[in-house]
Short mmCIF file of C-alpha atoms and ligand atoms in Angstrom, two decimals:
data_model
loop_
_atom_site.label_atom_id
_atom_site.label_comp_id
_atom_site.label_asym_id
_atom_site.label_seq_id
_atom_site.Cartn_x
_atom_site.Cartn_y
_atom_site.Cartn_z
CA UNK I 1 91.16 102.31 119.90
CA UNK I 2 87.79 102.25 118.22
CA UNK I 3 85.35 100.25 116.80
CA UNK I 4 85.79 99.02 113.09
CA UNK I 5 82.58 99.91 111.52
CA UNK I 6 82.06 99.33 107.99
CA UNK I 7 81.87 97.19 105.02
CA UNK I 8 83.43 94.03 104.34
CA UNK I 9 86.26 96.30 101.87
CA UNK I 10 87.05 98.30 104.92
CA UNK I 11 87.39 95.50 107.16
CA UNK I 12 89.37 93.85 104.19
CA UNK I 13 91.91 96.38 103.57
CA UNK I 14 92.11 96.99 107.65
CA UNK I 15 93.03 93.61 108.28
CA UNK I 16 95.67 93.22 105.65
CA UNK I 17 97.19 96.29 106.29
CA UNK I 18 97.47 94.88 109.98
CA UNK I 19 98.87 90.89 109.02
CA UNK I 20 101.00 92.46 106.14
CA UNK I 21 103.50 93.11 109.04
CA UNK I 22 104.03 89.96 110.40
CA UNK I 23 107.15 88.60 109.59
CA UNK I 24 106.71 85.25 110.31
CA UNK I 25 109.55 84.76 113.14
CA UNK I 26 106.79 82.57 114.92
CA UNK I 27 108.04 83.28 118.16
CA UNK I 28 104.37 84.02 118.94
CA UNK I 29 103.83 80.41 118.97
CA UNK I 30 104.89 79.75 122.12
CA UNK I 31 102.98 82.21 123.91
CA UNK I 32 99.39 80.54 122.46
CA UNK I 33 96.88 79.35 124.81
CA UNK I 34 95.45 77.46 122.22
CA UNK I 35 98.16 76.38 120.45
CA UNK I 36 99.33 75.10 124.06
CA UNK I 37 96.17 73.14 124.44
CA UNK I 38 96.02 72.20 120.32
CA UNK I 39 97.24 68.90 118.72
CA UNK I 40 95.04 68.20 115.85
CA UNK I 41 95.11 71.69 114.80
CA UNK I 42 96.92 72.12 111.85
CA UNK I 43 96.81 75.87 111.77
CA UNK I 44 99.65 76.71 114.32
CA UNK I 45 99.79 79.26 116.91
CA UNK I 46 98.87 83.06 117.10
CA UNK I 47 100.00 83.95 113.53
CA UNK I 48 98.88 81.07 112.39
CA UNK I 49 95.27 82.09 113.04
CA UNK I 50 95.86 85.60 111.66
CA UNK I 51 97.69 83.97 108.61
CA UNK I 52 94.55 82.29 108.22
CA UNK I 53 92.85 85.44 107.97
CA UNK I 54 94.92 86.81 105.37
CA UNK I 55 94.76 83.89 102.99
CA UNK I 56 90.90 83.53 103.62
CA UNK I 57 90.71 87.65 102.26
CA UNK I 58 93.30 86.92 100.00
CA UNK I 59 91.66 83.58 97.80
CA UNK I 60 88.33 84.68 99.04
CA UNK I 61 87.58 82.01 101.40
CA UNK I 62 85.36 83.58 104.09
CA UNK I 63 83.62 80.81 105.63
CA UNK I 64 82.95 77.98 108.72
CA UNK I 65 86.29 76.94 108.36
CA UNK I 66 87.39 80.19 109.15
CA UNK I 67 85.08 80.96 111.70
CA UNK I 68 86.00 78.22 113.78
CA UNK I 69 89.85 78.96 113.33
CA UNK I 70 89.32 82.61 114.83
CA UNK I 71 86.80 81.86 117.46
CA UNK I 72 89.61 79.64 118.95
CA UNK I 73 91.25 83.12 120.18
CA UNK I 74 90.85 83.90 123.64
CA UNK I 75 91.99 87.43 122.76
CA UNK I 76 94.26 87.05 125.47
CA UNK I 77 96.62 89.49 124.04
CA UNK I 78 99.48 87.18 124.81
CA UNK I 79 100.97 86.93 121.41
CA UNK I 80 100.65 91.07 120.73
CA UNK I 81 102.93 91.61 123.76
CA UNK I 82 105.37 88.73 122.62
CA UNK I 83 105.86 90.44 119.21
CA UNK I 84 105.92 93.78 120.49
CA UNK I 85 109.29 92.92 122.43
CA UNK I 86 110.50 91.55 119.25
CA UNK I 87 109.95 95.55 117.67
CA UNK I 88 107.20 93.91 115.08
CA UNK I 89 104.31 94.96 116.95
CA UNK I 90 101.55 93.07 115.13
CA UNK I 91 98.45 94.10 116.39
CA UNK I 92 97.24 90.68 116.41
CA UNK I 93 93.76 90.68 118.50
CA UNK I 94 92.66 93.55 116.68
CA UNK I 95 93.16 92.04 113.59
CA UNK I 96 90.92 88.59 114.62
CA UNK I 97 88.00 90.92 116.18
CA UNK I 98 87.92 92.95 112.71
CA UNK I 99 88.08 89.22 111.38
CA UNK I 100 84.88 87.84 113.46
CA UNK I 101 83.11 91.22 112.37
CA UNK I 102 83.97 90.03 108.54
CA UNK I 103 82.72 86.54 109.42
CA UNK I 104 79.24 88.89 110.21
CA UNK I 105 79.42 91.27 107.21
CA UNK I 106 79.78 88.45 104.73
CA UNK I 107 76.75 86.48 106.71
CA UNK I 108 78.47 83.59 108.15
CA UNK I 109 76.90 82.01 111.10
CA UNK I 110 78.28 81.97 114.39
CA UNK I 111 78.60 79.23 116.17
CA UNK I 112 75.13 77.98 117.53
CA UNK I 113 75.87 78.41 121.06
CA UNK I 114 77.63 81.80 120.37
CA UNK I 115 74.13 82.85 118.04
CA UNK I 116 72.02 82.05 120.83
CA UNK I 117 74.06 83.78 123.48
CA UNK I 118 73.72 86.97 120.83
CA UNK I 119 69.99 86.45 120.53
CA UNK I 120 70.19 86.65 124.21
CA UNK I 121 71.33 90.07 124.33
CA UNK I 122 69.80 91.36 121.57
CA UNK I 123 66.08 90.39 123.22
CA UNK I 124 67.04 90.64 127.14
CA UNK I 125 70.04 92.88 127.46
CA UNK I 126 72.07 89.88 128.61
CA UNK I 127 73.93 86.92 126.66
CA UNK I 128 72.04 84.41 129.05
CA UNK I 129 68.46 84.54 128.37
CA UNK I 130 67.87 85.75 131.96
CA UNK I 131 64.12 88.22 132.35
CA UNK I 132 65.49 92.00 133.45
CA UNK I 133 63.30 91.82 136.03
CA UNK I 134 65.65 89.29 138.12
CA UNK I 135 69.38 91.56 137.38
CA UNK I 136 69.23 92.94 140.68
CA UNK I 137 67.77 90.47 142.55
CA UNK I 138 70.94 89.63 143.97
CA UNK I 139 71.08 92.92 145.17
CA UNK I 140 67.56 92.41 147.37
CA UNK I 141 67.72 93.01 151.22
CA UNK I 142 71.83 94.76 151.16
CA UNK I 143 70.14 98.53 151.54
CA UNK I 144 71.59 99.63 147.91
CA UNK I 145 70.38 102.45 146.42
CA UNK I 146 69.08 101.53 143.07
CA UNK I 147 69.48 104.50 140.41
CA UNK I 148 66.95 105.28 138.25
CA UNK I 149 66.60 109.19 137.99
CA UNK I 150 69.22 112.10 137.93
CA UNK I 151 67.63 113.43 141.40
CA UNK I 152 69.26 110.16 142.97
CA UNK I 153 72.33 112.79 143.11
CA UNK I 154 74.51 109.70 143.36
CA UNK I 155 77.77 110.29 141.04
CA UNK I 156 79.53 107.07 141.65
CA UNK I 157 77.78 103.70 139.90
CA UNK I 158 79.06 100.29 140.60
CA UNK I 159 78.48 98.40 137.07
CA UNK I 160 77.84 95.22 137.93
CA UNK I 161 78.25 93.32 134.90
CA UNK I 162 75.79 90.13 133.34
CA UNK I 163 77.70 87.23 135.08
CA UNK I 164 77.93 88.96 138.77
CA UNK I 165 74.06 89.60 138.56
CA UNK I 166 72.84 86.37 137.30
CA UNK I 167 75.24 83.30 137.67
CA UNK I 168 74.76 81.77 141.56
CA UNK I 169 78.28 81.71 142.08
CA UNK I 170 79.70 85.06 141.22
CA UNK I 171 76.50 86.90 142.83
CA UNK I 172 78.22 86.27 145.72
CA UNK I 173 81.88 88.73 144.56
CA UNK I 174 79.37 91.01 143.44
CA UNK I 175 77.87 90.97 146.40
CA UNK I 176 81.00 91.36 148.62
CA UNK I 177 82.22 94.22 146.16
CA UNK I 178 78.87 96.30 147.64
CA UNK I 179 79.48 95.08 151.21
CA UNK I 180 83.27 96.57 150.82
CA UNK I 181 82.00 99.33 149.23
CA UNK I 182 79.02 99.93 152.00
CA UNK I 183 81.95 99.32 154.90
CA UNK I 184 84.25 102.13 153.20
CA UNK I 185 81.25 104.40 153.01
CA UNK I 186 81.08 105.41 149.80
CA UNK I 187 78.11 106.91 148.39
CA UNK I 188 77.46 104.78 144.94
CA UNK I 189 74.11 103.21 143.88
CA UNK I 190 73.66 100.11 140.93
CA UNK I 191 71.49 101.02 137.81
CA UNK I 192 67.73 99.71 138.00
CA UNK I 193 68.07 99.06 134.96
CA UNK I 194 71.55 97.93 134.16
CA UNK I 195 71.95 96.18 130.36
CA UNK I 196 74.94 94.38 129.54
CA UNK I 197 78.18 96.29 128.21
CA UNK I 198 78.27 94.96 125.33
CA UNK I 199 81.43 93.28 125.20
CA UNK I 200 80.25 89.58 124.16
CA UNK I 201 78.91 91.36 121.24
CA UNK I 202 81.96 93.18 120.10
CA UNK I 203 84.04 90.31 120.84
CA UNK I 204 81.86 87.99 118.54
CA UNK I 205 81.66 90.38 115.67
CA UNK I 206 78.23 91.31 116.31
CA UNK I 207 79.17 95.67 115.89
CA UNK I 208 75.85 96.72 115.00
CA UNK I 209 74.35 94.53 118.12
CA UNK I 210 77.43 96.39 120.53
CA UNK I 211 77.02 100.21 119.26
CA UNK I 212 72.92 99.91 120.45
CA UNK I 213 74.26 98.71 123.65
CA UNK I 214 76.87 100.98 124.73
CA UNK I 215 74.58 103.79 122.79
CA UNK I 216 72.26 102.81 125.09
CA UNK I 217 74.14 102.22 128.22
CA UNK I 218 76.23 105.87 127.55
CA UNK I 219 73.20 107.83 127.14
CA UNK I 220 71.64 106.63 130.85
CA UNK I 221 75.42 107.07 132.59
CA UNK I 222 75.29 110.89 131.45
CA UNK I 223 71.45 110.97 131.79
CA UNK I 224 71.95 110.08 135.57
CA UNK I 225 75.16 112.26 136.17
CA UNK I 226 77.84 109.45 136.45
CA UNK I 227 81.17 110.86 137.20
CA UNK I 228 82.67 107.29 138.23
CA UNK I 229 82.10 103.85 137.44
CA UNK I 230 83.44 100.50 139.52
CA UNK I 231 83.43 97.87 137.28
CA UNK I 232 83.04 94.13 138.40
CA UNK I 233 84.90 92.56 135.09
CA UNK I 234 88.16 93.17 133.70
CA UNK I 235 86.04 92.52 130.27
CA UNK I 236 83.46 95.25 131.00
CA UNK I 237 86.02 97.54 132.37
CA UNK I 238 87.90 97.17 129.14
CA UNK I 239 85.20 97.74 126.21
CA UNK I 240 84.06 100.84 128.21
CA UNK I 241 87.75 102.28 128.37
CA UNK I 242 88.50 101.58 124.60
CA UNK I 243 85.46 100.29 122.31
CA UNK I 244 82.90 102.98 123.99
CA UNK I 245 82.03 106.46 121.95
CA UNK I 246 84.07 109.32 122.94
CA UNK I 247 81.42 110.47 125.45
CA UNK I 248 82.73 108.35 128.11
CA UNK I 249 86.11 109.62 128.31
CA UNK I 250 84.32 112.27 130.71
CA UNK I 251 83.59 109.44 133.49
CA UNK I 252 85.88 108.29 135.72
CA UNK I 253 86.56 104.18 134.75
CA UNK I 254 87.91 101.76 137.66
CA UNK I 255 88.45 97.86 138.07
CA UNK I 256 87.13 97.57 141.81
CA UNK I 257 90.80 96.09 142.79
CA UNK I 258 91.96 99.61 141.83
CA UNK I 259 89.46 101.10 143.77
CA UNK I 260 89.82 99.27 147.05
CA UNK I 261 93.63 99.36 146.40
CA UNK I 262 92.93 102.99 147.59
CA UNK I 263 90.64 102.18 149.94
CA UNK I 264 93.32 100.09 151.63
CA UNK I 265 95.78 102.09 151.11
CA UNK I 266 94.26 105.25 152.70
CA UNK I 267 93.53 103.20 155.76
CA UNK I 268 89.15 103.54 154.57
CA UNK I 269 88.44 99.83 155.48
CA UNK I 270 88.77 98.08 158.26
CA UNK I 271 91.55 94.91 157.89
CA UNK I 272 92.14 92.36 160.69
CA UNK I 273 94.48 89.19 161.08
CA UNK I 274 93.63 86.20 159.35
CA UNK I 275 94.29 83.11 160.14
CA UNK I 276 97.23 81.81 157.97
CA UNK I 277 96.91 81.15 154.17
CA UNK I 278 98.85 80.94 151.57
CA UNK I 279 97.42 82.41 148.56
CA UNK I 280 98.08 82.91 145.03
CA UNK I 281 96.94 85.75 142.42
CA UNK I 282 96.39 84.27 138.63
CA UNK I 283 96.42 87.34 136.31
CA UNK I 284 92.96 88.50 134.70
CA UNK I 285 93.97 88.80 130.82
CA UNK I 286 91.73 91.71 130.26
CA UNK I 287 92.49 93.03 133.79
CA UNK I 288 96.68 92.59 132.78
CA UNK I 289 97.85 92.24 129.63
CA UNK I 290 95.04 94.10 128.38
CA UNK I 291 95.53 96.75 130.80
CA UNK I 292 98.40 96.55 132.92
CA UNK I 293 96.43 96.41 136.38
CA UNK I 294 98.86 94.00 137.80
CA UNK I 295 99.80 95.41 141.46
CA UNK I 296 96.19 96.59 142.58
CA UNK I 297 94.94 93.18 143.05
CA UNK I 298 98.45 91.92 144.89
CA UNK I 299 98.34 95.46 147.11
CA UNK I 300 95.29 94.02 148.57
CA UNK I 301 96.19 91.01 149.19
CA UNK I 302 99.38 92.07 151.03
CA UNK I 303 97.99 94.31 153.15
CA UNK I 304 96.05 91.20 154.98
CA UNK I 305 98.06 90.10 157.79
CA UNK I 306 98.01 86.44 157.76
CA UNK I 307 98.12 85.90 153.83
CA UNK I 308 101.30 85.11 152.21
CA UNK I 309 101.17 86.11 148.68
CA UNK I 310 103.51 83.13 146.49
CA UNK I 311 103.58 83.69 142.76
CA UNK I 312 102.62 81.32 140.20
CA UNK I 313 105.92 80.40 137.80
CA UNK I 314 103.71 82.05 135.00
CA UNK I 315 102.41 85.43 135.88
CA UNK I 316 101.54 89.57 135.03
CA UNK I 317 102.52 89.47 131.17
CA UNK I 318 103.18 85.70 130.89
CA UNK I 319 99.79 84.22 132.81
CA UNK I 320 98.75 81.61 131.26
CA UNK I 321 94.74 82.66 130.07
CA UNK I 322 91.89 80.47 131.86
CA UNK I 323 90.37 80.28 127.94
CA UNK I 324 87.22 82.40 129.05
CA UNK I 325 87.86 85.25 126.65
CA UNK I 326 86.96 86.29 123.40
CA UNK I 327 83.69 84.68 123.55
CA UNK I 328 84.54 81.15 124.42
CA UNK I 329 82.46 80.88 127.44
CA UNK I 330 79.71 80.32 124.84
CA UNK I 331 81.61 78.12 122.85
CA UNK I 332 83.31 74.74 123.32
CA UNK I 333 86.09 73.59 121.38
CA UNK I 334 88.22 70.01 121.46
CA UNK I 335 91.46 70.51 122.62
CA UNK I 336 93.77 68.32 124.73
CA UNK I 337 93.57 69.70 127.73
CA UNK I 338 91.54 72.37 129.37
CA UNK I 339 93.67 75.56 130.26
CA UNK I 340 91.31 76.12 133.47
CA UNK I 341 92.63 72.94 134.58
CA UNK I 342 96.59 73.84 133.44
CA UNK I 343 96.63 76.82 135.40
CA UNK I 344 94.79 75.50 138.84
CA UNK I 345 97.41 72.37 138.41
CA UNK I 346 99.96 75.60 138.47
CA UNK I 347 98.23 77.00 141.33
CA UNK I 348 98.84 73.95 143.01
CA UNK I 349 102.68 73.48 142.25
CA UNK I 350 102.86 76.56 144.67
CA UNK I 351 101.42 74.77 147.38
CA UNK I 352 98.73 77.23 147.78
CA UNK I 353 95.00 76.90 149.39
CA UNK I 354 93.35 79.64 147.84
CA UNK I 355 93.97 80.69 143.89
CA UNK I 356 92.62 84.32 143.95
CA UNK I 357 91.30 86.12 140.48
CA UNK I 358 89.52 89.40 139.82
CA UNK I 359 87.57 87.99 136.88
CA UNK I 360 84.33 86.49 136.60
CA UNK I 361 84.84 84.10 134.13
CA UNK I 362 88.01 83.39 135.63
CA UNK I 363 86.39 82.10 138.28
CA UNK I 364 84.10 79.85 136.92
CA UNK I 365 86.74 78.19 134.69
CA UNK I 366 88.79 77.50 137.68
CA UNK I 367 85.74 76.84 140.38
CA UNK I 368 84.82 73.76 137.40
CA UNK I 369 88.39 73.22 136.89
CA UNK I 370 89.26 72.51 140.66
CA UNK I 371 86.10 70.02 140.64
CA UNK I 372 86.95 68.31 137.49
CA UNK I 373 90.88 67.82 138.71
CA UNK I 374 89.37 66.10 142.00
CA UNK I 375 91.32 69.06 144.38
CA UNK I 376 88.00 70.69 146.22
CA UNK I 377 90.01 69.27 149.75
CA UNK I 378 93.27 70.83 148.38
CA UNK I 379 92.49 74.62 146.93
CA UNK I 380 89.82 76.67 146.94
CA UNK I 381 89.17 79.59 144.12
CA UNK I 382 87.93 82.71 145.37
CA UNK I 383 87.79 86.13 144.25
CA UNK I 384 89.79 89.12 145.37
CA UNK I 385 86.88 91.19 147.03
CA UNK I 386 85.46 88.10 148.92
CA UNK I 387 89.30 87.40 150.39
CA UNK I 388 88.90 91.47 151.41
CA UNK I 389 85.83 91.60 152.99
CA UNK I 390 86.38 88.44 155.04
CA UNK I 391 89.32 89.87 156.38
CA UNK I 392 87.06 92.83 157.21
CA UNK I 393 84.58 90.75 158.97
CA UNK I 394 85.46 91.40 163.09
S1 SF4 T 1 105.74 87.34 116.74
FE1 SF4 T 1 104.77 88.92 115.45
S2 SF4 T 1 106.04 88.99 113.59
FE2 SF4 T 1 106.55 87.06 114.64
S3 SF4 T 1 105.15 85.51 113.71
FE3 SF4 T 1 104.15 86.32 115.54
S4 SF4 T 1 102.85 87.99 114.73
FE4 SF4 T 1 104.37 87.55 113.16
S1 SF4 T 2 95.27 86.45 121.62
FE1 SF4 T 2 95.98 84.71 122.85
S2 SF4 T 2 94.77 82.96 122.10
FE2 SF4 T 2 94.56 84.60 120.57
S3 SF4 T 2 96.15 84.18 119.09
FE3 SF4 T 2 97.03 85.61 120.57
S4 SF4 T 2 98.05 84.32 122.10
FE4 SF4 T 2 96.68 82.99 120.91
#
């Protein structure tokens, strides 16, 4: 997959040629996040949004109204695999990012929380506002190599991703992720000077913004030898396996649950007894239906003794999104109910203590969710590589 570049005509003519296929079965409907969570919106469902594309190109009506419509997507990719079983195969969440790029070529504003996480990146390499000089502060007194120069003759880079180095709460996954990667002894350093992937950009239609920054960030992974890269986010992970130039097809491009899958696996870490818990796995979008890493995060978790794994009713392809993707964790829209708050009311029906993800914004949305819903005695959310390296603790 690449990026879209071009005019507004190219965009056009891309899009159409993409929604022209749709044959309006709606079954995608009921495989909507938003459309779940929707009851004053009249536009209906996953085709509903792209329909809305096609008659905004169609009678010309680029605008607000528009813009708000498509920004609703998570991108969660839910609706693409539903119409792919039904042999349509409407590349839906293709078709809304080449929308939100239109939105940009034909100068329609994004929405104000959205512009001034853009702004963000554009003037400090991250989408929230956050000096450079504090990205690896997290990262102070663990002993980790910081790379800088090709003479560090240290091939394997943990990317640790905008949210893991600056939000309080996931600094803490990022910094089990080194621990686990320090107790496996593998040789890897963290960039001095990491910049963001990129992603919020591409996913907000901002393409000029998102080729400077994986430019950027491509040029310093070759500069300093990178042969493999441990990703913190599914939605890093992602835009470096399909949005980035060709050049990075020659590095080596890992989710860390795939990486300490191995680890496990081959016996390279440490795992003792914990006490009992039962624990259940909600499905990354961008780590699953966008890229079918399903079993590497459950692997781990099975090879604790002590955990028992119990699956959610909705789960792999059919998890239900937490509503973080697609750049709505800078944007807030009304809807009924929250899907954070759907899915950790699933977690519950399972009657488990701990609701496990491999995302960052995943667990935000559920860490808020859990305190909004009143259940902080009840469940606890906490990330895949924190569950690891506390069973690693002796
Ligand atoms: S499932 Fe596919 S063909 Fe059917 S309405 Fe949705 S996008 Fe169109
Ligand atoms: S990607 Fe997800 S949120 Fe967006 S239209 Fe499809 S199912 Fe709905």
């Amino acid at each position: 997959m690449a990026v879209e570049f071009g005019d507004a005509d190219i965009l056009k003519e891309k899009i159409l040629g993409i929604v022209s296929k749709c044959v309006r079965c709606r079954f995608c409907f009921s495989q909507c996040p938003v459309y779940e969570v929707s009851d004053k919106w009249v536009v209906q469902g996953a085709s509903g949004i792209t329909q809305s594309l096609y008659y905004g190109i169609k009678l010309n009506k680029i605008d607000e109204i528009l813009r708000d419509i498509l920004m609703r997507c998570t991108t969660c990719r839910s609706c693409e695999i539903l119409c792919e079983r039904i042999m349509a195969a409407v590349s839906l969440v293709d078709a809304i990012r080449m929308g939100r790029a239109l939105l940009f070529e034909e100068g329609i504003n994004p929405i104000r929380e959205q512009q001034k996480a853009l702004e963000s990146l554009q003037v400090f390499g991250n989408p929230y506002g956050m000096p450079t000089s504090k990205r690896t502060a997290w990262a102070e007194g663990r002993g980790l190599k910081k790379l800088a120069d090709p003479t560090d003759n240290i091939s394997t880079l943990y990317y640790v991703g905008c949210t893991p180095s600056y939000d309080s709460r996931v600094q803490a996954v990022a910094g089990s992720i080194a621990t686990v990667l320090q107790k496996g002894d593998i040789s890897f350093g963290i960039l001095e000077n990491e910049k963001c992937s990129g992603d919020p950009a591409l996913v907000m239609g901002e393409l000029g913004l998102f080729q400077m920054l994986a430019e950027q960030n491509l040029n310093q992974f070759k500069h300093m030898n990178i042969q493999t890269i441990i990703a913190t986010s599914p939605h890093d992970l992602n835009c470096f396996l399909k949005y980035y130039p060709q050049g990075i097809k020659t590095i080596e491009l890992k989710h860390y649950t795939e990486f300490f899958a191995d680890l496990v696996e081959q016996k390279r870490v440490p795992i003792r007894k914990v006490s009992k818990k039962r624990v259940t796995y909600h499905d990354p979008c961008y780590l699953g239906k966008h890229n079918q890493i399903y079993e590497a995060p459950r692997k781990i978790l099975e090879a604790i003794p002590g955990i028992e794994l119990v699956e959610m009713e909705r789960n792999r392809q059919n998890s239900l999104c937490c509503g973080g993707g697609g750049g709505r964790m800078w944007a807030d829209f009304e809807e009924k109910e929250h899907l954070a708050e759907i899915r950790v009311l699933e977690a519950l029906e399972t009657g488990a203590e701990v609701l496990a993800t491999a995302c960052p914004f995943c667990l935000i949305n559920f860490e808020d969710a859990v305190k909004v819903l009143d259940k902080e005695d009840t469940i606890m959310v906490k990330d895949i590589a924190e569950i690891l390296l506390e069973a690693m603790h002796s």
